[in-house]
Tab-separated table of C-alpha atoms and ligand atoms in Angstrom:
chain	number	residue	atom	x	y	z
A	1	UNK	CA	-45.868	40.593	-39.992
A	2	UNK	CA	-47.632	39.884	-42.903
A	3	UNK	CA	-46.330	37.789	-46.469
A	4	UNK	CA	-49.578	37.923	-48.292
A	5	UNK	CA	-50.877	40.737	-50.424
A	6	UNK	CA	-54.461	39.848	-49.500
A	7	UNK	CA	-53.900	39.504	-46.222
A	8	UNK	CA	-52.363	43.134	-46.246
A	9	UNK	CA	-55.437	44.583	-48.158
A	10	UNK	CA	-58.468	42.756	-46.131
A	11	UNK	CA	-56.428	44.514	-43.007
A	12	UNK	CA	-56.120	47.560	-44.477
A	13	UNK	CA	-59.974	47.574	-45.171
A	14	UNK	CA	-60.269	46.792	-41.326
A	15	UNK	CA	-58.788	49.728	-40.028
A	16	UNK	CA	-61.482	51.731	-41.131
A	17	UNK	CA	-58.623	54.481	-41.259
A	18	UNK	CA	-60.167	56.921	-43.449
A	19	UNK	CA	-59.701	59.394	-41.122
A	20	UNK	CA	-56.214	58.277	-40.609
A	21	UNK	CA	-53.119	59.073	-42.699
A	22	UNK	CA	-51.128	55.938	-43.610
A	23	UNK	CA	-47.451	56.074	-44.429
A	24	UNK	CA	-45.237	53.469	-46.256
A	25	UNK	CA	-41.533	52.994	-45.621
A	26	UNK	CA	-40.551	50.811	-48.681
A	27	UNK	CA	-37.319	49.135	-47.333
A	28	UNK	CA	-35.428	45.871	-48.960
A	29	UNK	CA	-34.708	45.074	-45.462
A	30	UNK	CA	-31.133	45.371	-43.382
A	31	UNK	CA	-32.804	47.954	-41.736
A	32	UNK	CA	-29.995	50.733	-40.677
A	33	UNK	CA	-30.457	53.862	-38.918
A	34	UNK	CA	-31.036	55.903	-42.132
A	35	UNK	CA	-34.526	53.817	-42.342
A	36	UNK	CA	-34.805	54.562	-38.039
A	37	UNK	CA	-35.093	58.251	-39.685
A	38	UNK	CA	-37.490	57.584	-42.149
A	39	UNK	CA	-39.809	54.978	-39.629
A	40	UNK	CA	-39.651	57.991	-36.785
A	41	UNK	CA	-40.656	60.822	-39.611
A	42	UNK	CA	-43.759	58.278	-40.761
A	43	UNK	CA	-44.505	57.623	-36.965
A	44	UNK	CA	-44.488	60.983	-36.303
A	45	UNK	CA	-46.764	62.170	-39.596
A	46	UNK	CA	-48.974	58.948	-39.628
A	47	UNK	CA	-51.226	57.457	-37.985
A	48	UNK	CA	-50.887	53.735	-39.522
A	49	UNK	CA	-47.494	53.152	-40.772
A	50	UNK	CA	-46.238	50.067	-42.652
A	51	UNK	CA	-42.755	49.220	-43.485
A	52	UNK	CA	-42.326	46.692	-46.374
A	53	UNK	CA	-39.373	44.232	-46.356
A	54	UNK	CA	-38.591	43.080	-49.715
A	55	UNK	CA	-35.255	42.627	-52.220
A	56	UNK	CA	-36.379	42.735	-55.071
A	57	UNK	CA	-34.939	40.656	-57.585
A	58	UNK	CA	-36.131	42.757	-60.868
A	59	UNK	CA	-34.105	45.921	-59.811
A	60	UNK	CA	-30.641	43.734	-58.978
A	61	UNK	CA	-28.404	43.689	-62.263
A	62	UNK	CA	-25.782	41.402	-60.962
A	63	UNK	CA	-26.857	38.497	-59.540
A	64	UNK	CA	-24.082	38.015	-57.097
A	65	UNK	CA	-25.276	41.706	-55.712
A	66	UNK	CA	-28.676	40.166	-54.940
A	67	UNK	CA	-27.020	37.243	-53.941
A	68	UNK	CA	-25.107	39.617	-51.278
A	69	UNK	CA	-27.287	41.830	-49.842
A	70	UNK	CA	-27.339	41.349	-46.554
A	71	UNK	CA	-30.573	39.690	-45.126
A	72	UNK	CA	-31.769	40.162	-41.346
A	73	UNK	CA	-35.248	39.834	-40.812
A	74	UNK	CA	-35.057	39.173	-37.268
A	75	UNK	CA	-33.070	42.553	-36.504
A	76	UNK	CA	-35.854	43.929	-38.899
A	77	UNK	CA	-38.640	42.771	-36.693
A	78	UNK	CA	-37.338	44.101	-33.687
A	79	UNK	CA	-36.501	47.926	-35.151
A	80	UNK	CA	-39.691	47.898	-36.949
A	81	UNK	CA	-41.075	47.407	-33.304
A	82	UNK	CA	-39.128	49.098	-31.343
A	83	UNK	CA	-40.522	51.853	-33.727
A	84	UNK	CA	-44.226	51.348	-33.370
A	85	UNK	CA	-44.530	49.973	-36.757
A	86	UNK	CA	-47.928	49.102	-37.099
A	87	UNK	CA	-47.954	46.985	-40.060
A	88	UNK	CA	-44.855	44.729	-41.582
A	89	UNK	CA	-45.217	43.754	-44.722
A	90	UNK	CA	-42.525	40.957	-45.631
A	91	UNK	CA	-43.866	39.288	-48.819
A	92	UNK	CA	-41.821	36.138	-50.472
A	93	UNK	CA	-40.852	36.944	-54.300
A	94	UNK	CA	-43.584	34.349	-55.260
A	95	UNK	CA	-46.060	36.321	-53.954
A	96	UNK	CA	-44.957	39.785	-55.516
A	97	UNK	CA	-44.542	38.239	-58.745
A	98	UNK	CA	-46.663	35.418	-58.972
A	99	UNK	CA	-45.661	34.994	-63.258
A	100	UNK	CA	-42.849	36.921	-64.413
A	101	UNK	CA	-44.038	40.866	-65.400
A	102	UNK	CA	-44.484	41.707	-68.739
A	103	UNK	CA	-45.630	44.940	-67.740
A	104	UNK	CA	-42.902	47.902	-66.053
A	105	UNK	CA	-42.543	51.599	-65.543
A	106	UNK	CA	-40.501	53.118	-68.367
A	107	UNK	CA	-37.927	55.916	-66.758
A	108	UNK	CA	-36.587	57.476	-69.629
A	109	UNK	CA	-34.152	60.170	-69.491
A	110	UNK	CA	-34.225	60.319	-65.444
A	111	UNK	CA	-32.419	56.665	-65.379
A	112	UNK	CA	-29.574	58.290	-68.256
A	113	UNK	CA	-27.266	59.260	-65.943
A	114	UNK	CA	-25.914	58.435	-62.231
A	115	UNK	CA	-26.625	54.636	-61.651
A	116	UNK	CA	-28.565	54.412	-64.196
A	117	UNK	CA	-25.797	54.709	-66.623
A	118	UNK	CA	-24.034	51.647	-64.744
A	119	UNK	CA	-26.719	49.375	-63.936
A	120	UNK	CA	-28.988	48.810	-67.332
A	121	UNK	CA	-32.927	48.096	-65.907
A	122	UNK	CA	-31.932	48.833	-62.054
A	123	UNK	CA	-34.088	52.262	-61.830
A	124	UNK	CA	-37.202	50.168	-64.015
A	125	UNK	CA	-36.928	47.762	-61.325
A	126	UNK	CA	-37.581	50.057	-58.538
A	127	UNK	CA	-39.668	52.368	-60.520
A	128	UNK	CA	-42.114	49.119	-61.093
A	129	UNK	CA	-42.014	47.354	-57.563
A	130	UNK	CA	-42.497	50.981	-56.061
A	131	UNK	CA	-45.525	50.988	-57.924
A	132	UNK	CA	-46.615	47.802	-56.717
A	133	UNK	CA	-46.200	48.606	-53.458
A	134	UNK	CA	-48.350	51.716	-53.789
A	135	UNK	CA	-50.981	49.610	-54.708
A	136	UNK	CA	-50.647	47.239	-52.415
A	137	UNK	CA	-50.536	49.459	-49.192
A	138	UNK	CA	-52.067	52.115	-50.620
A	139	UNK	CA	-50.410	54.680	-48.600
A	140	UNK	CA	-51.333	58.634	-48.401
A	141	UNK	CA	-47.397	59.055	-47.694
A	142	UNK	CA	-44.123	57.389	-48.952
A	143	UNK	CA	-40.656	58.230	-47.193
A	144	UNK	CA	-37.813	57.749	-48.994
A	145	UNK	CA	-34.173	58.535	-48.047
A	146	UNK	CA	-31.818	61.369	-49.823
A	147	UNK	CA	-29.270	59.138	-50.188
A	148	UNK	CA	-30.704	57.559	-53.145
A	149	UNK	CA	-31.711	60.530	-54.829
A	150	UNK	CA	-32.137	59.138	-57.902
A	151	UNK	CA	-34.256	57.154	-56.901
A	152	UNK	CA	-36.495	59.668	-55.307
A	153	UNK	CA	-36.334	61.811	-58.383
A	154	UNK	CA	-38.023	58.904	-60.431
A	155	UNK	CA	-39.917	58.293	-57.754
A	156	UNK	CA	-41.569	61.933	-57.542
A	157	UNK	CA	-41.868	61.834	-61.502
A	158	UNK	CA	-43.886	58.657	-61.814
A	159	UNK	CA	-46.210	59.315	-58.949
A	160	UNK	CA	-46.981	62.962	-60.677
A	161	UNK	CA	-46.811	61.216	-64.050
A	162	UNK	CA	-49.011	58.892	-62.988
A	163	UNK	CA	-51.245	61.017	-60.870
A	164	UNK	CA	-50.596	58.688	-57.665
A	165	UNK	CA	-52.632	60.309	-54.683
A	166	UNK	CA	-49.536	59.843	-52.523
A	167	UNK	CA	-46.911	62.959	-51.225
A	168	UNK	CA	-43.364	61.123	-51.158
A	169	UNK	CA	-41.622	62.434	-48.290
A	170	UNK	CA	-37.718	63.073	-48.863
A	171	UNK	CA	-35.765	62.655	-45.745
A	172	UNK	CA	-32.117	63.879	-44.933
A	173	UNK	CA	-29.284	61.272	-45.319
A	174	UNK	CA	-28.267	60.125	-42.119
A	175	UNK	CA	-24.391	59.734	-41.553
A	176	UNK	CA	-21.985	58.458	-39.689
A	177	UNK	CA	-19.333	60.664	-37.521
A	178	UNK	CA	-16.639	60.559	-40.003
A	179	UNK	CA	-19.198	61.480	-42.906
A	180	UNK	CA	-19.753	58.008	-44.072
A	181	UNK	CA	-23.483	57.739	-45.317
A	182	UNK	CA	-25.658	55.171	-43.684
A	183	UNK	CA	-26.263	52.261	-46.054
A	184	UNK	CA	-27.143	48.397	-45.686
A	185	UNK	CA	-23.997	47.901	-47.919
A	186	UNK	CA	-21.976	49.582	-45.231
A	187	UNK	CA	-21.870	46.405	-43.119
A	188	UNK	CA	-20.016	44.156	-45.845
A	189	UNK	CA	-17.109	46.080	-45.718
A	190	UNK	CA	-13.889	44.852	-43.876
A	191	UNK	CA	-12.471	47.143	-41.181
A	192	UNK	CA	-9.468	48.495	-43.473
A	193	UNK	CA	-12.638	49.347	-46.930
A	194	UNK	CA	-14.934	50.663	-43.990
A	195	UNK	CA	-11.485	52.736	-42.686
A	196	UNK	CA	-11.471	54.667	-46.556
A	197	UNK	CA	-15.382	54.539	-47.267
A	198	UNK	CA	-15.810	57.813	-45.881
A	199	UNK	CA	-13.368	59.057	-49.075
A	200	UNK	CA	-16.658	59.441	-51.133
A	201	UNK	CA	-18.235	62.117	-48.969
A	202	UNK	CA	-14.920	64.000	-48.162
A	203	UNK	CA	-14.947	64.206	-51.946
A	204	UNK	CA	-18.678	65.278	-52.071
A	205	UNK	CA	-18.082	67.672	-49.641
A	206	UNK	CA	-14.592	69.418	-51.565
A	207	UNK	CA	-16.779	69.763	-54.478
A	208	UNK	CA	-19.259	71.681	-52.379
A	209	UNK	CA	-16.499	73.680	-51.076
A	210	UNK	CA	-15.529	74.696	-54.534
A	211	UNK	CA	-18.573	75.679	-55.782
A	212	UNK	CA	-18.932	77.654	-52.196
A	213	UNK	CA	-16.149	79.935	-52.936
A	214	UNK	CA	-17.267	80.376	-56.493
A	215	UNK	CA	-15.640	78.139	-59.229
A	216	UNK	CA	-18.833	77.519	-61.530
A	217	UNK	CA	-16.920	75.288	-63.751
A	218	UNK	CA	-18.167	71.736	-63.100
A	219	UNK	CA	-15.111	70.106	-64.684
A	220	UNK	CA	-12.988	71.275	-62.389
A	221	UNK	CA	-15.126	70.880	-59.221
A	222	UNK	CA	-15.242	67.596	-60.845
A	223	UNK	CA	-11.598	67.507	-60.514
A	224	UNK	CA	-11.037	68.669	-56.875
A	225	UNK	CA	-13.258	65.996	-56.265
A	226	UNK	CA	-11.858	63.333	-58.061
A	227	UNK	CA	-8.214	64.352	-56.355
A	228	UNK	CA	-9.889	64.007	-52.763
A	229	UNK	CA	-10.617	60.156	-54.050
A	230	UNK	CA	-7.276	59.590	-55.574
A	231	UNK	CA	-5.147	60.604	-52.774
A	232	UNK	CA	-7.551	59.098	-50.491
A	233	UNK	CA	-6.271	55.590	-49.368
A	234	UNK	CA	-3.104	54.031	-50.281
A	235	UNK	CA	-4.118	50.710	-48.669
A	236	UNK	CA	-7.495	49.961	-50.193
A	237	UNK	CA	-7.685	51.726	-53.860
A	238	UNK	CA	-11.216	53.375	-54.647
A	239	UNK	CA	-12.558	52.231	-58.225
A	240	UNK	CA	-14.795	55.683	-59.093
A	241	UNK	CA	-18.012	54.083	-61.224
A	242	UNK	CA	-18.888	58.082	-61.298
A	243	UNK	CA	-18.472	61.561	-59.665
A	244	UNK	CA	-20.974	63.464	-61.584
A	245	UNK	CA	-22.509	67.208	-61.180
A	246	UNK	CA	-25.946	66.943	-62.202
A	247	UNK	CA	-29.217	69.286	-62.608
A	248	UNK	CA	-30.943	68.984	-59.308
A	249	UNK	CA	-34.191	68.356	-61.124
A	250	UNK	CA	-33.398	67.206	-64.533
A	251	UNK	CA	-30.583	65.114	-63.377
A	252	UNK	CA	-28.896	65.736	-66.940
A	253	UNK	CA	-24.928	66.793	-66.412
A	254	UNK	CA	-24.413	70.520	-66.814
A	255	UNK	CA	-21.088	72.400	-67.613
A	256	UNK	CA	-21.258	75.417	-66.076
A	257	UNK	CA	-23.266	75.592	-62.733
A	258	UNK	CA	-25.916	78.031	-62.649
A	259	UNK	CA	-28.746	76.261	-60.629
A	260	UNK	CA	-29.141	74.127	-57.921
A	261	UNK	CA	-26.645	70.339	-58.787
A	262	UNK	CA	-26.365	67.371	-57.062
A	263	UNK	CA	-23.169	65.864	-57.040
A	264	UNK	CA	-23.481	62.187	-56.684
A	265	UNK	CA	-20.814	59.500	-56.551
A	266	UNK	CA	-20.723	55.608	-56.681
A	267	UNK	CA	-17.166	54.082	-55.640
A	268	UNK	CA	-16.408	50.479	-55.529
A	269	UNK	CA	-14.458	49.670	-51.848
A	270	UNK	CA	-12.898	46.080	-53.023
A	271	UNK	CA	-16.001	44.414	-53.589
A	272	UNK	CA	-18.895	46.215	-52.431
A	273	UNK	CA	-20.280	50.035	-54.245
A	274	UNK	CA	-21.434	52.390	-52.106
A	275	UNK	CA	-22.998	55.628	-53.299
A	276	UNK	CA	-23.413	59.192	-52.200
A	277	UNK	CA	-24.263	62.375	-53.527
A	278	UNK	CA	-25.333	66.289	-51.906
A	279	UNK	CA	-27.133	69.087	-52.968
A	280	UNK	CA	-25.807	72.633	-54.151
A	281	UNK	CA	-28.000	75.449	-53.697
A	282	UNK	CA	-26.181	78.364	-54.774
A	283	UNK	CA	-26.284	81.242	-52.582
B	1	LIG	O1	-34.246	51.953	-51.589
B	1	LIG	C1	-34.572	50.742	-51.496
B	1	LIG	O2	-34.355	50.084	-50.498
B	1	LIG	C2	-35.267	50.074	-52.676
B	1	LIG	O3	-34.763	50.526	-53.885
B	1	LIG	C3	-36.796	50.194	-52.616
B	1	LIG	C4	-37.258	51.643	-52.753
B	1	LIG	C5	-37.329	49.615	-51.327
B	1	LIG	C6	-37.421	49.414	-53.779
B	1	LIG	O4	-37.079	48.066	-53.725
């Protein structure tokens, strides 16, 4: 485990890897089975692969959310090597941001929507410590998870925007049996929340079914969606932030679906907001 950037770097000059292809797993830690996936996919593709362990404060708009998210570096440790994780890189905030940034990665219209909409500076948060990361491990490969697909769409545009040497892996959302997706959040929920969590992709998944049988208009896939989350749980009420149908690449909301969407979700279960979202192909 490492918690110093130069300590990181002088290693990484070590390896004389050159040869070797090294793969990051950015991770804020809580380390769930969706991140297992992402570990096994760089273990399998990489010859070096580091897994960084950091919440980071600039992409948290609610400081009781930072506050909350759940911290277990010792569990952590013990994935990471159960995994062959070669490198852990677990830095303190002081050393990521030794003075407060002036400089961060603009978004633009790829933060508009989704999240973005709800949580002002999250998305230049990520978009900026990503970056940091990049050039601190200075990876050839980056795996991130579906799940946060917005994410990984900013994340593809800066590193072509930027012309960043690295290929960002996407990997499948892992889920639970009754749909729920994987998430570090998951584990604050009490047994009755974690009981109607799984609302969110039942919804996801009647909007698919719409658009499978051939209803193009994404206000009322919209709507059999939304009716899955009303009628959903009578004990623990779902507060919708958004159920959106979005542009696959552009992530701008479209009307009539013609291309390949993603319809994402973010639902508040009492006092924790999980999110979800899938992708429409048409066939
Ligand atoms: O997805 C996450 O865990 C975080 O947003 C990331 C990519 C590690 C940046 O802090």
């Amino acid at each position: 485990v490492f918690e110093l950037i130069d300590t990181v770097a002088r290693l990484r000059a070590s390896l004389k890897v050159s040869d070797l292809v090294r793969g990051l797993v950015p991770t804020m830690g809580a380390l769930h089975a969706g991140h297992a996936e992402l570990i096994r996919r760089a273990r399998r593709e990489c010859g070096v692969v580091v897994v960084s362990l950091f919440v980071n404060p600039l992409q948290f708009d609610n400081q009781d959310d930072l506050a909350r998210y759940p911290r277990t570096l010792d569990a952590d440790l013990a994935m990471c090597r159960d995994l062959g994780v070669d490198i852990v890189f677990a830095p303190q905030a002081g050393e990521v941001y030794p003075q407060p940034p002036e400089c961060s990665v603009d978004v633009g219209r790829l933060a508009d929507h989704l999240c973005g909409k709800f949580r002002p500076g999250h998305f230049r948060g990520v978009a900026t410590i990503v970056l940091k990361l990049f050039q601190m491990a200075q990876p050839h490969r980056a795996y991130f998870g579906e799940k946060d697909a917005q994410q990984l769409a900013i994340i593809k545009r800066m590193t072509a925007d930027f012309n960043l040497p690295i290929e960002i892996v996407e990997v499948v959302t892992v889920r639970e049996a009754d749909g729920l997706a994987v998430s570090s959040r998951n584990r604050l929920l009490n047994p009755e929340e974690r009981k109607a969590a799984p609302s969110l992709y039942r919804a996801l998944a009647e909007a698919e079914r719409r658009l499978s049988l051939g209803e193009r208009d994404a206000s009322l896939v919209r709507e059999a969606a939304m009716n899955v989350l009303s009628g959903s749980s009578p004990t623990v009420p779902l507060k919708v932030e958004y159920l959106e149908i979005v542009d696959a690449g552009t992530l701008q909301p479209v009307n009539r679906v013609t291309r390949p969407v993603r319809i994402a979700g973010a639902v508040w279960v009492g006092s924790t907001r999980l999110i979800d979202n899938v992708l429409c192909v048409l066939s």
